[in-house]
Amino acid sequence: MVKKHIPLHWKIILGMVLGVGFGLLAIVLNADQFTTHWIKPFGTIFINLLKLIAVPLVFASLIKGVASLSDISSLSRIGSRTIALYLVSTVLAVTTGLLIVNTLQPGNFFSEEKRIEFKEKYASKTEAKMEAAAQVSDQGPLQFLVDIVPQNIMDASSNNKNMLQIIFFAILFGLTMIMLPDEKTVYVKGFFEGINEIILKIVDLIMKMAPYGVFALLASLMVDFSDGDVHNLVELFSALGLYSLAVILGLFIMILVVYPVVLKLFTKMSYVKFFKSIMPAQLLAFSTSSSAATLPVTMECCEDHLGVSKEVSSFVLPLGATINMDGTSLYQAVAAVFIAQAFGVDLGLSQQLTIVLTATLASIGAAAVPGAGLVMLVIVLGSVGMDPEGVALIFAVDRILDMLRTVVNVTGDATVATVIASTEGELRSFSEMD
Ligand code: ASP
């Protein structure tokens, strides 16, 4: 008898749907404590497993990738093209967000009453985000460069937030390997190749757990969202419905218009094939709200399903997870203008251009973890003279929008990786892969 093989993305989708169903049931049956104590930990374990392999994966695959480059000039070419594409896609995303929010004007439909209620309700949470943002904005203009160079590699590897430092060291290490004669580096090369294979196998194993992991994550998220009352969910969406719609519309435009056009212009890849190939990564991005946690799977999807070479993916994707956040920048633009509208402030052209600049920088600076975009939004608001406490207005729906914007963040990285691979002749055709 032939055993029917259900593709992984369907299993993950089933896990998500069942998770949402279970969460709703738990709210109705007052089983939220049960969900938090007995279901949520499995979701946390799943995210921890993904994060656990991120540093060794980036380290080993980047060293292997750089060391196998035939010449150093190709690295600087790939590097400059990648950064240019990341910047262009982010600016496009912010502009899309601004066009939508200025057309729909969701803030004009937000009542004064709700404004006061939300400000009071989320005052303490807002303060915590403002403190986190203050630490960032107190830094000098070149601090980001200083932050890229670690003073201790063990220290850098001990925190997933230091991905740029790990990238820096891995590139330095790989480049130095190219400069030395082969016989001096042959064992080290073999060692990192081996590590890389082992980690990729671990990714496979963890992905087998994905359907259960996303079930647990979504079930506990539903309970957290609703605070134990299903009416809270409905109420939130009626107050912030139009704002959420503006963000979601923008995110859809990125996924359904901008990325397909970019792929069409620079590659021969069909978008349906692209979309199917990266779907497991998108589903995980949605469930974990973290591009960093999703990174191992994004790399696997790009390499094994899209045919992007390891040399390209190991450089472009970790960098993208850290600095390229199209979804986040689009959301920041919509949120900033929405908050201004709700406060009755009309932002002129120069202020909107300031948003293009600050939202681009803020998304580069945002960590690839849940809620990071909201912290940086405080800085975007400050740049156009708005009261940062305005973030209280959008707090309630932020987590769900975070899930969606993370999908766009990851899709944007995969798009750029595919384009770079294609222009470098590093994209295997599917006949070669089978
Ligand atoms: N959660 C997002 C990510 O990891 C960042 C954010 O917008 O909060 O890509």
XYZ file of N, CA and C in Angstrom, residues 263 269-278 306:
36
model
N 10.341 39.888 -8.835
C 10.802 38.579 -9.319
C 10.714 38.490 -10.839
N 11.758 32.998 -12.399
C 11.005 32.161 -11.461
C 9.508 32.486 -11.498
N 8.666 31.444 -11.533
C 7.229 31.735 -11.481
C 6.858 32.042 -10.032
N 5.947 32.995 -9.857
C 5.641 33.416 -8.489
C 4.928 32.312 -7.714
N 4.148 31.516 -8.425
C 3.447 30.421 -7.738
C 4.473 29.442 -7.162
N 5.481 29.145 -7.959
C 6.546 28.246 -7.492
C 7.258 28.876 -6.282
N 7.558 30.157 -6.409
C 8.243 30.869 -5.326
C 7.420 30.795 -4.040
N 6.141 31.108 -4.188
C 5.244 31.192 -3.041
C 5.123 29.826 -2.353
N 4.935 28.787 -3.166
C 4.804 27.435 -2.611
C 6.075 27.032 -1.876
N 7.211 27.411 -2.458
C 8.486 26.988 -1.874
C 8.738 27.619 -0.520
N 8.332 28.878 -0.365
C 8.680 29.522 0.908
C 7.520 29.494 1.914
N 13.947 26.574 -3.596
C 14.050 27.594 -4.655
C 15.316 27.430 -5.495
